[in-house]
Amino acid sequence: MIQRIDVSRGHGYPLLLGATLDELGGHLKTAYGTSGHYLLITNDVVAGYHADKLLDGMKDLKTDLITVPDGEQEKSLDRISKLTEQALQFKADRDTVVLALGGGVIGDLSGFFASIFMRGMRYIHIPTTLLSQIDSSIGGKVAVNHPSGKNLLGSFYAPQAVWTDFDTLQTLPWQEMRNGLAETIKHALVADPDLFEFIEEHADAIKGLDYKIIKEMSLRSLAVKVKIVTEDEKEKGNRMLLNLGHSFGHALETEEAYQGVMHGEGVSIGIAAAANLSRERGLVNDKQLDRILNLLMKMDLPTTAKAHDRAVLLGHMSADKKNKAGNKVLILPVGIGRSVIAADCNDEEILRAWEKVII
Amino acid sequence: MIQRIDVSRGHGYPLLLGATLDELGGHLKTAYGTSGHYLLITNDVVAGYHADKLLDGMKDLKTDLITVPDGEQEKSLDRISKLTEQALQFKADRDTVVLALGGGVIGDLSGFFASIFMRGMRYIHIPTTLLSQIDSSIGGKVAVNHPSGKNLLGSFYAPQAVWTDFDTLQTLPWQEMRNGLAETIKHALVADPDLFEFIEEHADAIKGLDYKIIKEMSLRSLAVKVKIVTEDEKEKGNRMLLNLGHSFGHALETEEAYQGVMHGEGVSIGIAAAANLSRERGLVNDKQLDRILNLLMKMDLPTTAKAHDRAVLLGHMSADKKNKAGNKVLILPVGIGRSVIAADCNDEEILRAWEKVII
């Protein structure tokens, strides 16, 4: 049975949860008729696991497949340029609907492509990873990276729908599952103390890949995201809280040219850095700091980074989208289950936070 | 005195007409206060003529200047990438306001950049050419080119305001004036038979650079654009009419890699091709066809192109944004002062239209 949750007020769209991949074709026929053109964009790894099942349900729909290499380095203007060429070869036009099958990279890349190709075509996100199911597929933020910084070029561009088949998680390697767990722990720290306790209590079940528990955790985690983005679609206020750990994490990803630390690893280290800064300011106590670091480590997520020049990392943080009038804006946890936007962080305390997490 | 015309209904914005460049600073202070950050983007030619005057009025506002080379070839993803780097060096953030000083290329490039940098910053267009004042600054369409086609990657992204100083036309070379005249004649053919007659009657005054006549013509021409885009912001219907001449013209521009035929020249040849196709269909008679071709020629605009492989040009037309389900959609003049959207053009008659304009 498909569960429907509507995201946002204005240009709202539904999350369709618990659907299976082969049912999508039927949904598309109902929504758009049988004469439309679809461009399925995915990566070579996801294609191997899931493309056949999805295409099985689309046999009588005109669907062309574009496969891009796996990896964060594909979120680039170069890849956008190549997609443009390929889409034209398939005679895509403004009425074509993009189907983005994959995780956060595919969602961001395909969504941004859909937002600018011929000034905008429709897209449907079919998230196949924990990270994309509970986080990146929700909220209409799409972007590519730039050598100067993560997600620097993008749009707010809502999909027509998000089609979430939780069964795809069963093919997800633990390394990718961890990526999503970092964002889940972030959601808990931003707005849901009960979710934090749930993950603590069921840590072994989650590591043991108990998909019933993982699904329950996912539903609670995505509910945090839906609530926040519905209240603040364009990230003028509280939506910035969802950037907890990302200012530090993006700096690491940028420094390693999106080919070193994984996104979830960067977020995890970033949460550790932000929690240390919170500790210095007295926003969390020692016990709370330990609970945060321990839960990350329990999930095999890193809380320290390999050696980098802290001043260079600080420099990358200048390209953060939250910054205002040249000042760095950070998100800091307050106890367990609440966070705040701090616009008054000075470079010295940020450097001290980096010192805590760099070996 | 500044004349104000509001464009569109939803996210409307004002055209502020008859303002002078040095008055912009005062307007910005009233609108945004004195603490904001401005990024003035222009090209090296326009900077020489107009940047000083504009900056004179902005002395107590924090303004950084980015100058790009002149020319259509700058409307590229590569230039977007360089602008990103430069904007970060000037510590631009989401609150920075872009000032786009120049013609259609600068407006399209800077507007598209503003639409995607950090997922969107505000911009104000300060058009300095006839083409941009009467056409491209109105309607919120921004884009860059791709080797496969003109304006293929872009957004609908409205400026905060358009600041139009008609005096800038007095530094405009005739070659650039012609570019705008092609679009003015297009506006007349799409929706305003009286404007067509006005240009015919005052052709000598226009060629003699009678700026009073040119200003009157401009106001009438931009009124056509305002009316059409207000009724159809997203180009779902009648706004497509404004593409008269552009399907053929873009194909020429693409074939010459944006470095051969100028945009207005392409449009002029495109109007000639479309008018010939209309003649074949009986939508215009011989006399009307002659009037159209004669007025273009009178304004030193080309009605024929140098030799190209027609099949290749036809291929480029496959990348046209108006196309539907693989079919080419063209705009065809009907008599003088009205045009229609034709979704039923076959390749043979398009090839015959090309034949009429290729020497």
XYZ file of C-alpha atoms in Angstrom:
718
model
C 0.000 0.000 0.000
C 1.273 3.434 -0.938
C 1.412 6.015 1.833
C 1.107 9.624 0.672
C 2.663 12.618 2.458
C 2.372 16.080 0.915
C 5.393 18.352 1.038
C 5.134 22.132 1.279
C 2.204 24.450 0.846
C 2.637 26.381 -2.385
C 3.960 24.217 -5.198
C 3.330 21.100 -3.143
C 4.119 17.591 -4.292
C 3.552 14.143 -2.829
C 5.987 11.672 -1.341
C 4.614 8.300 -2.406
C 6.070 5.898 0.159
C 6.143 2.146 0.056
C 5.538 1.962 -3.673
C 7.466 -0.596 -5.716
C 9.585 0.303 -8.738
C 7.547 -1.722 -11.230
C 4.371 0.114 -10.209
C 5.708 3.488 -11.366
C 4.739 2.936 -15.010
C 1.100 2.530 -14.040
C 1.225 5.691 -11.965
C 2.722 7.634 -14.895
C 0.036 6.378 -17.269
C -2.646 7.596 -14.880
C -0.924 10.938 -14.362
C 0.266 11.750 -17.897
C -1.392 9.353 -20.318
C 0.422 6.978 -22.631
C 1.970 9.303 -25.217
C 4.614 11.091 -23.135
C 8.396 10.842 -23.369
C 10.479 9.833 -20.354
C 14.190 10.229 -19.751
C 15.403 7.817 -17.101
C 18.655 9.112 -15.590
C 20.590 6.841 -13.256
C 24.144 5.691 -12.580
C 25.844 2.497 -13.655
C 25.669 0.875 -10.202
C 21.986 1.646 -9.543
C 21.105 0.668 -13.112
C 22.472 -2.808 -12.431
C 20.251 -3.274 -9.384
C 17.036 -1.473 -10.258
C 16.644 -0.265 -13.856
C 15.185 -3.542 -15.183
C 12.447 -3.679 -12.564
C 11.480 -0.076 -13.180
C 11.562 -0.448 -16.979
C 9.473 -3.632 -16.724
C 6.568 -1.482 -15.613
C 7.122 1.051 -18.405
C 7.091 -1.282 -21.413
C 4.455 0.633 -23.360
C 5.843 4.080 -22.480
C 8.493 5.821 -24.596
C 11.467 5.774 -22.255
C 15.121 6.504 -22.975
C 17.880 5.608 -20.544
C 20.916 7.736 -19.692
C 23.495 6.204 -17.378
C 26.178 8.360 -15.750
C 29.187 7.121 -13.809
C 28.768 6.647 -10.056
C 30.129 9.261 -7.670
C 29.892 12.771 -6.260
C 32.368 14.091 -8.863
C 29.574 13.752 -11.454
C 27.631 16.618 -9.859
C 29.360 19.066 -12.190
C 28.624 21.560 -14.949
C 30.542 19.264 -17.313
C 28.087 16.463 -16.655
C 25.171 18.896 -17.169
C 26.643 19.746 -20.555
C 26.916 16.060 -21.507
C 23.345 15.361 -20.336
C 22.154 18.217 -22.569
C 23.765 16.606 -25.590
C 22.357 13.169 -24.765
C 18.850 14.484 -24.056
C 18.814 16.167 -27.469
C 19.899 12.959 -29.154
C 16.814 11.365 -27.609
C 14.739 14.321 -28.908
C 13.824 15.439 -25.398
C 11.788 18.626 -25.221
C 10.056 20.682 -22.546
C 7.307 18.074 -22.233
C 9.712 15.245 -21.499
C 9.571 13.994 -17.897
C 12.878 13.140 -16.210
C 12.923 10.102 -13.922
C 15.835 10.389 -11.491
C 16.619 6.891 -10.236
C 19.318 6.810 -7.580
C 20.689 8.498 -4.511
C 21.512 12.071 -3.633
C 23.967 12.611 -6.479
C 21.541 11.437 -9.159
C 18.692 13.406 -7.578
C 20.694 16.611 -7.371
C 22.205 16.271 -10.824
C 19.039 15.189 -12.640
C 16.850 17.638 -10.743
C 19.148 20.550 -11.560
C 19.344 19.399 -15.160
C 15.536 19.234 -15.316
C 15.330 22.727 -13.828
C 17.446 24.351 -16.569
C 17.120 22.209 -19.743
C 15.032 24.362 -22.100
C 14.292 26.476 -18.988
C 12.632 23.654 -17.136
C 11.098 20.229 -17.603
C 9.267 18.071 -15.039
C 11.011 15.412 -12.978
C 10.140 12.600 -10.616
C 12.644 11.457 -8.031
C 12.946 7.745 -7.302
C 15.364 7.642 -4.364
C 17.164 4.338 -3.843
C 19.426 5.156 -0.886
C 18.695 5.872 2.760
C 20.180 9.358 2.404
C 18.004 10.279 -0.542
C 14.848 8.666 0.857
C 14.930 10.464 4.191
C 16.652 13.679 3.170
C 17.778 14.808 -0.274
C 14.645 13.824 -2.229
C 12.535 16.026 0.063
C 12.478 19.777 -0.255
C 13.212 20.558 -3.900
C 16.823 21.626 -3.463
C 18.925 20.604 -6.461
C 22.484 21.584 -7.325
C 25.856 20.717 -8.760
C 29.245 21.310 -7.182
C 31.904 23.786 -8.265
C 35.641 23.420 -7.647
C 35.223 26.324 -5.177
C 32.468 24.748 -3.153
C 29.759 22.157 -2.694
C 26.285 22.672 -4.193
C 27.210 26.208 -5.247
C 25.122 26.239 -8.428
C 21.531 25.097 -8.188
C 17.852 25.875 -7.842
C 14.848 25.381 -5.656
C 12.900 23.185 -8.070
C 10.223 20.854 -6.811
C 9.685 17.428 -8.390
C 6.263 16.302 -9.555
C 6.447 13.492 -7.043
C 8.897 11.371 -5.060
C 8.468 7.634 -5.573
C 10.026 5.775 -2.652
C 10.461 2.014 -2.649
C 11.992 1.096 0.734
C 12.889 -2.345 -0.641
C 15.729 -0.764 -2.630
C 17.564 -0.339 0.689
C 18.106 -4.105 0.715
C 20.700 -3.764 -2.041
C 22.431 -0.843 -0.329
C 25.974 -1.503 0.913
C 26.586 -0.619 4.573
C 28.948 2.133 3.464
C 26.025 3.887 1.724
C 23.638 3.122 4.585
C 26.046 4.990 6.901
C 25.747 8.062 4.657
C 22.027 8.158 5.347
C 22.485 7.415 9.043
C 24.566 10.580 9.384
C 21.602 12.611 8.092
C 19.175 10.651 10.256
C 21.222 11.442 13.368
C 21.324 15.051 12.163
C 17.497 15.135 11.931
C 17.300 13.754 15.460
C 19.727 16.400 16.774
C 17.878 19.214 15.021
C 14.338 18.437 16.069
C 13.568 15.005 17.479
C 15.061 13.778 20.799
C 12.860 10.662 20.665
C 14.332 9.698 17.302
C 17.828 10.040 18.782
C 16.872 7.615 21.567
C 15.247 5.276 19.049
C 18.496 5.038 17.102
C 20.501 4.540 20.302
C 18.174 1.757 21.432
C 18.040 0.003 18.062
C 21.642 0.587 17.029
C 22.403 -3.122 16.885
C 19.276 -3.928 14.897
C 20.129 -1.175 12.424
C 23.683 -2.446 12.038
C 22.278 -5.939 11.664
C 20.162 -4.632 8.762
C 16.783 -5.204 10.378
C 14.806 -3.551 7.583
C 11.645 -3.290 9.670
C 13.478 -1.101 12.180
C 15.263 0.775 9.390
C 11.936 1.539 7.746
C 10.435 2.825 11.004
C 13.519 4.984 11.568
C 13.288 6.268 7.983
C 9.646 7.302 8.347
C 10.429 9.194 11.563
C 13.490 10.791 10.031
C 11.786 11.969 6.843
C 8.921 13.389 8.902
C 11.408 15.840 10.471
C 12.531 16.968 7.028
C 8.983 17.295 5.653
C 7.884 19.418 8.610
C 10.829 21.818 8.377
C 10.851 22.322 4.597
C 7.089 22.772 4.508
C 7.445 25.650 6.949
C 10.426 27.205 5.174
C 10.636 26.207 1.523
C 13.281 28.733 0.447
C 15.604 28.346 3.439
C 15.078 31.808 4.865
C 14.901 30.587 8.461
C 14.622 27.265 10.260
C 15.424 25.174 7.207
C 19.014 26.296 7.716
C 19.033 24.075 10.824
C 19.149 21.067 8.502
C 22.651 22.230 7.594
C 23.956 21.004 10.939
C 27.374 19.460 10.266
C 27.337 20.570 6.627
C 29.437 23.755 6.864
C 32.348 21.744 8.230
C 31.540 18.702 6.103
C 31.333 20.603 2.808
C 34.726 22.186 3.503
C 36.241 18.707 3.793
C 34.481 17.508 0.643
C 35.664 20.576 -1.278
C 39.238 20.167 -0.033
C 39.239 16.529 -1.126
C 37.711 17.497 -4.502
C 34.576 15.350 -3.850
C 36.647 12.205 -4.241
C 37.880 11.658 -0.685
C 35.496 11.753 2.259
C 31.937 10.634 1.412
C 29.103 13.098 1.968
C 27.805 11.286 5.067
C 31.312 10.988 6.456
C 31.804 14.727 6.006
C 28.491 15.408 7.744
C 29.443 13.089 10.600
C 32.791 14.801 11.155
C 30.978 18.124 10.787
C 28.444 17.187 13.469
C 31.362 16.240 15.742
C 33.023 19.611 15.105
C 29.799 21.537 15.679
C 29.113 19.549 18.866
C 32.589 20.420 20.132
C 31.910 24.083 19.404
C 28.608 23.743 21.266
C 30.500 22.177 24.189
C 32.893 25.126 24.299
C 29.909 27.491 24.393
C 28.148 25.427 27.040
C 25.257 24.501 24.731
C 25.853 20.794 25.333
C 27.485 19.190 28.365
C 30.176 16.508 28.375
C 27.654 13.715 28.653
C 25.621 14.984 25.694
C 28.760 15.460 23.616
C 29.740 11.865 24.381
C 26.281 10.562 23.410
C 26.538 12.345 20.058
C 30.056 11.130 19.298
C 29.300 7.610 20.512
C 26.212 7.210 18.357
C 28.113 8.341 15.261
C 30.947 5.930 16.032
C 28.507 3.108 16.773
C 27.249 3.550 13.204
C 30.822 3.279 11.889
C 30.797 6.977 11.044
C 34.008 8.972 11.462
C 34.258 11.734 14.077
C 37.772 12.755 13.088
C 39.344 13.665 9.754
C 42.777 13.061 8.367
C 45.240 15.921 8.590
C 44.353 19.054 6.640
C 45.467 22.658 6.927
C 42.776 24.148 9.163
C 43.168 27.608 7.636
C 42.446 26.179 4.183
C 39.317 24.436 5.502
C 38.253 27.714 7.123
C 38.719 29.371 3.737
C 36.389 26.854 2.050
C 33.738 27.725 4.640
C 33.612 31.226 3.114
C 31.700 29.712 0.198
C 28.912 28.492 2.500
C 25.464 29.494 1.319
C 24.277 30.351 4.849
C 26.876 33.085 5.278
C 25.602 36.638 5.654
C 27.538 39.795 4.777
C 30.883 38.010 4.982
C 30.116 36.386 8.377
C 30.096 32.626 8.793
C 26.809 31.202 9.987
C 26.883 27.804 11.736
C 24.309 25.420 13.137
C 25.009 24.294 16.707
C 23.327 21.507 18.697
C 21.738 22.501 22.002
C 21.502 19.424 24.171
C 20.023 16.415 22.341
C 17.166 17.151 19.928
C 17.396 20.885 19.360
C 19.794 23.095 17.385
C 20.240 26.817 16.792
C 21.503 29.099 14.036
C 24.642 30.915 15.241
C 25.588 33.953 13.167
C 28.260 35.127 15.603
C 30.913 32.423 15.297
C 34.405 33.854 15.033
C 37.225 32.265 13.106
C 39.200 31.407 16.259
C 36.510 29.194 17.773
C 35.864 27.582 14.388
C 39.582 26.784 14.131
C 39.484 25.284 17.646
C 36.507 23.135 16.593
C 38.487 21.916 13.581
C 41.405 21.120 15.895
C 39.178 18.790 17.928
C 38.359 16.665 14.899
C 41.612 16.710 12.958
C 44.035 14.041 14.010
C 11.056 61.718 -15.028
C 10.902 57.970 -14.578
C 8.023 56.149 -16.238
C 6.999 52.908 -14.530
C 5.429 49.922 -16.318
C 4.717 46.726 -14.371
C 5.441 43.411 -16.030
C 3.441 40.245 -15.331
C 0.903 39.469 -12.672
C 2.415 37.003 -10.241
C 6.010 37.784 -9.431
C 5.713 41.172 -11.102
C 8.522 43.682 -11.407
C 8.743 47.229 -12.741
C 10.365 48.559 -15.883
C 11.737 51.934 -14.808
C 12.031 53.839 -18.074
C 13.837 57.089 -18.742
C 15.979 56.839 -15.628
C 19.638 57.842 -15.867
C 22.490 55.545 -14.866
C 23.765 57.758 -12.061
C 20.356 57.784 -10.396
C 20.410 54.017 -9.823
C 22.448 54.294 -6.598
C 19.765 56.465 -4.991
C 17.068 53.988 -6.042
C 19.028 51.086 -4.520
C 19.494 52.945 -1.232
C 15.752 53.533 -1.013
C 14.974 49.934 -1.922
C 17.644 48.037 0.042
C 19.306 50.447 2.474
C 22.987 51.291 2.560
C 24.575 48.093 3.864
C 24.029 45.737 0.931
C 26.587 44.194 -1.402
C 26.352 44.693 -5.174
C 28.043 42.806 -7.962
C 28.139 44.854 -11.153
C 28.545 42.520 -14.150
C 29.227 44.068 -17.548
C 31.463 43.600 -20.575
C 34.634 45.452 -21.477
C 33.001 47.564 -24.201
C 29.976 48.665 -22.146
C 32.202 49.277 -19.121
C 34.153 51.833 -21.149
C 31.020 53.782 -22.012
C 28.817 53.495 -18.955
C 30.390 51.963 -15.838
C 31.827 55.234 -14.492
C 28.517 57.055 -14.641
C 26.709 54.228 -12.914
C 29.402 53.823 -10.238
C 29.392 57.594 -9.637
C 25.927 57.213 -8.172
C 26.970 54.238 -6.015
C 29.949 55.739 -4.209
C 28.756 54.902 -0.700
C 27.479 51.423 -1.629
C 29.698 48.333 -1.480
C 30.006 47.456 -5.171
C 32.386 45.051 -6.884
C 32.885 45.052 -10.644
C 33.227 41.972 -12.855
C 33.976 42.579 -16.529
C 33.589 39.782 -19.073
C 34.703 39.866 -22.706
C 32.213 41.150 -25.269
C 30.328 38.664 -27.428
C 27.679 35.967 -27.679
C 30.279 33.233 -27.137
C 30.412 34.321 -23.460
C 26.908 32.966 -22.862
C 28.393 29.629 -21.823
C 28.637 27.278 -18.852
C 32.370 28.006 -18.797
C 31.705 31.680 -18.184
C 29.164 30.757 -15.452
C 31.902 28.747 -13.774
C 34.337 31.676 -13.919
C 31.718 34.099 -12.573
C 31.172 31.720 -9.644
C 34.840 31.859 -8.771
C 34.990 35.649 -9.083
C 31.800 36.201 -7.073
C 33.243 34.117 -4.235
C 36.444 36.138 -4.295
C 34.267 39.199 -3.692
C 32.535 37.305 -0.851
C 29.198 37.373 -2.627
C 26.399 35.524 -0.855
C 22.671 34.983 -1.304
C 21.959 38.558 -0.204
C 24.222 40.087 -2.845
C 22.332 41.904 -5.626
C 23.632 41.476 -9.180
C 23.516 44.529 -11.456
C 23.588 43.425 -15.090
C 24.806 46.361 -17.168
C 24.761 45.714 -20.901
C 22.843 44.166 -23.743
C 21.170 40.832 -24.272
C 24.263 38.731 -23.682
C 25.067 40.370 -20.345
C 21.424 40.222 -19.272
C 21.062 36.552 -20.152
C 24.398 35.538 -18.669
C 24.132 37.574 -15.449
C 20.468 36.769 -14.966
C 21.091 33.042 -15.347
C 24.087 33.301 -13.043
C 21.935 35.127 -10.463
C 19.273 32.434 -10.790
C 21.616 29.567 -9.850
C 24.453 31.001 -7.711
C 23.758 29.631 -4.218
C 20.331 28.667 -5.631
C 19.367 32.232 -6.428
C 20.275 35.835 -5.697
C 18.450 39.003 -6.774
C 19.359 40.919 -9.934
C 18.549 44.190 -11.610
C 18.894 44.542 -15.348
C 20.263 47.800 -16.766
C 19.865 47.322 -20.525
C 22.103 49.510 -22.695
C 21.188 48.314 -26.196
C 18.030 48.677 -28.260
C 17.621 44.899 -28.342
C 17.802 44.543 -24.570
C 15.682 47.612 -23.826
C 12.756 46.606 -26.014
C 13.034 42.836 -25.794
C 15.459 40.716 -23.798
C 15.258 42.640 -20.499
C 11.497 42.066 -20.405
C 9.993 38.746 -19.437
C 12.459 37.082 -17.092
C 13.892 34.593 -19.590
C 17.592 34.007 -18.947
C 19.895 31.397 -20.455
C 23.272 30.384 -21.760
C 24.044 28.633 -25.023
C 25.271 25.091 -25.509
C 27.304 23.828 -28.467
C 24.145 21.931 -29.496
C 21.831 24.918 -29.458
C 21.039 28.473 -28.503
C 19.668 29.325 -25.022
C 19.340 25.618 -24.219
C 20.130 25.946 -20.509
C 18.311 28.606 -18.546
C 15.492 29.638 -16.258
C 12.432 31.793 -15.979
C 13.817 34.164 -13.345
C 12.407 37.632 -12.943
C 14.657 40.583 -12.065
C 13.826 42.892 -9.157
C 13.562 45.732 -11.658
C 14.714 46.828 -15.110
C 16.455 50.222 -15.128
C 16.334 51.659 -18.632
C 18.285 54.773 -19.608
C 17.420 55.490 -23.259
C 20.406 57.860 -23.467
C 22.726 54.851 -23.578
C 21.477 54.248 -27.138
C 23.475 57.296 -28.197
C 26.719 55.329 -27.805
C 25.339 52.319 -29.669
C 26.980 51.514 -33.019
C 24.563 51.112 -35.943
C 25.499 47.461 -36.159
C 24.057 46.932 -32.645
C 21.076 49.194 -33.342
C 20.209 46.898 -36.262
C 20.106 43.935 -33.872
C 17.352 45.665 -31.930
C 15.543 46.753 -35.075
C 15.176 43.124 -36.102
C 13.307 42.441 -32.846
C 11.282 45.639 -33.219
C 10.146 44.598 -36.685
C 9.390 41.175 -35.211
C 7.171 42.771 -32.527
C 5.367 44.710 -35.250
C 4.802 41.548 -37.310
C 3.557 39.597 -34.312
C 1.065 42.050 -32.895
C 1.203 45.656 -34.059
C 0.503 46.655 -37.701
C 0.640 50.354 -36.725
C 4.163 49.928 -35.390
C 5.164 48.323 -38.710
C 3.848 51.371 -40.560
C 5.551 53.705 -38.084
C 8.914 52.093 -38.818
C 8.268 52.212 -42.570
C 7.339 55.902 -42.379
C 10.256 56.874 -40.143
C 12.869 54.579 -41.626
C 15.089 57.445 -42.711
C 14.837 59.183 -39.339
C 15.758 55.939 -37.583
C 18.736 55.388 -39.879
C 19.671 59.027 -39.309
C 19.696 58.298 -35.563
C 16.847 60.601 -34.635
C 16.729 59.565 -30.979
C 13.317 61.111 -30.381
C 11.824 58.814 -33.042
C 13.890 55.876 -31.819
C 12.582 56.406 -28.289
C 8.980 56.538 -29.478
C 9.521 53.378 -31.506
C 11.142 51.702 -28.488
C 8.232 52.491 -26.190
C 5.758 51.080 -28.713
C 7.920 48.017 -29.307
C 8.426 47.185 -25.635
C 4.699 47.607 -25.026
C 4.091 44.629 -27.347
C 6.517 42.524 -25.339
C 5.095 43.575 -21.953
C 1.567 42.737 -23.020
C 2.428 39.290 -24.346
C 4.681 38.141 -21.485
C 2.238 39.421 -18.881
C -0.428 37.190 -20.378
C 1.847 34.156 -20.748
C 4.797 34.266 -18.385
C 5.986 30.682 -18.860
C 5.624 30.515 -22.641
C 2.832 27.978 -22.708
C 0.917 29.782 -25.453
C 1.064 33.133 -27.216
C 4.493 34.055 -25.867
C 5.830 31.557 -28.394
C 4.809 34.062 -31.099
C 7.756 36.203 -30.006
C 9.958 33.464 -31.411
C 9.122 34.554 -34.962
C 12.334 34.257 -36.952
C 14.192 32.630 -34.081
C 13.878 28.952 -35.024
C 15.659 29.648 -38.313
C 17.943 32.283 -36.756
C 19.086 30.105 -33.863
C 19.993 27.338 -36.303
C 22.296 29.751 -38.149
C 23.804 31.013 -34.910
C 24.406 27.459 -33.711
C 25.957 26.416 -37.040
C 28.315 29.405 -36.901
C 29.145 28.636 -33.239
C 27.781 32.032 -32.061
C 30.697 33.776 -33.718
C 29.381 34.352 -37.230
C 25.967 35.860 -37.797
C 24.854 38.300 -35.051
C 21.633 37.517 -33.184
C 19.654 40.273 -34.930
C 21.010 39.192 -38.297
C 19.937 35.627 -37.602
C 16.479 36.829 -36.596
C 16.226 38.957 -39.731
C 17.138 36.055 -42.009
C 14.779 33.899 -39.952
C 11.907 36.347 -40.449
C 12.625 36.277 -44.182
C 12.542 32.470 -44.196
C 9.327 32.344 -42.147
C 7.720 34.972 -44.398
C 8.604 32.868 -47.451
C 7.055 29.833 -45.810
C 3.950 31.959 -45.082
C 3.893 33.014 -48.744
C 3.971 29.387 -49.848
C 1.024 28.657 -47.540
C -0.850 31.737 -48.709
C -0.678 33.430 -45.287
C 0.953 36.514 -46.809
C 0.664 37.729 -50.403
C 3.500 38.890 -52.650
C 3.058 42.511 -51.707
C 3.170 41.772 -47.972
C 6.236 39.571 -48.416
C 7.945 42.416 -50.263
C 7.064 44.918 -47.538
C 8.601 42.644 -44.909
C 11.790 41.982 -46.875
C 12.113 45.624 -47.916
C 11.814 46.964 -44.375
C 14.494 44.550 -43.145
C 16.792 45.531 -46.011
C 16.086 49.213 -45.472
C 17.460 48.759 -41.936
C 20.613 47.153 -43.374
C 19.485 43.769 -42.066
C 20.277 40.661 -44.111
C 17.497 38.610 -45.697
C 19.809 35.957 -47.071
C 22.541 33.843 -45.487
C 25.775 32.557 -46.833
C 25.865 28.988 -48.052
C 25.195 26.293 -45.471
C 24.070 22.709 -45.743
C 20.302 23.022 -45.344
C 19.995 19.536 -43.871
C 22.439 20.487 -41.123
C 20.463 23.656 -40.355
C 17.287 21.564 -40.254
C 19.039 19.280 -37.763
C 19.851 22.229 -35.479
C 16.157 23.129 -35.471
C 15.514 19.846 -33.653
C 16.928 21.522 -30.528
C 14.279 24.243 -30.623
C 12.485 24.708 -27.319
C 9.088 25.124 -28.959
C 9.168 21.647 -30.482
C 6.563 19.172 -29.272
C 6.880 15.385 -29.319
C 9.579 15.487 -31.990
C 7.625 17.853 -34.275
C 9.035 21.240 -35.259
C 6.881 24.191 -34.255
C 7.327 27.435 -36.196
C 5.914 30.933 -35.990
C 4.518 32.248 -39.271
C 3.435 35.813 -40.151
C -0.133 36.266 -41.341
C -0.318 39.456 -43.344
C 1.320 42.406 -41.578
C 0.847 42.605 -37.801
C -0.324 39.136 -36.856
C 1.434 35.770 -36.581
C 0.419 32.212 -35.749
C 1.958 29.146 -34.140
C 2.263 26.371 -36.732
C 2.813 22.908 -35.282
C 2.325 21.121 -38.597
C 5.367 22.245 -40.611
C 7.005 19.380 -42.432
C 10.703 19.145 -43.148
C 10.220 19.577 -46.904
C 8.598 22.993 -46.671
C 11.152 24.093 -44.055
C 13.929 23.058 -46.447
C 12.250 25.049 -49.236
C 12.098 28.081 -46.913
C 15.822 27.697 -46.235
C 16.430 27.508 -49.963
C 14.790 30.909 -50.443
C 17.236 32.603 -48.066
C 20.451 30.741 -48.762
C 22.440 32.166 -51.610
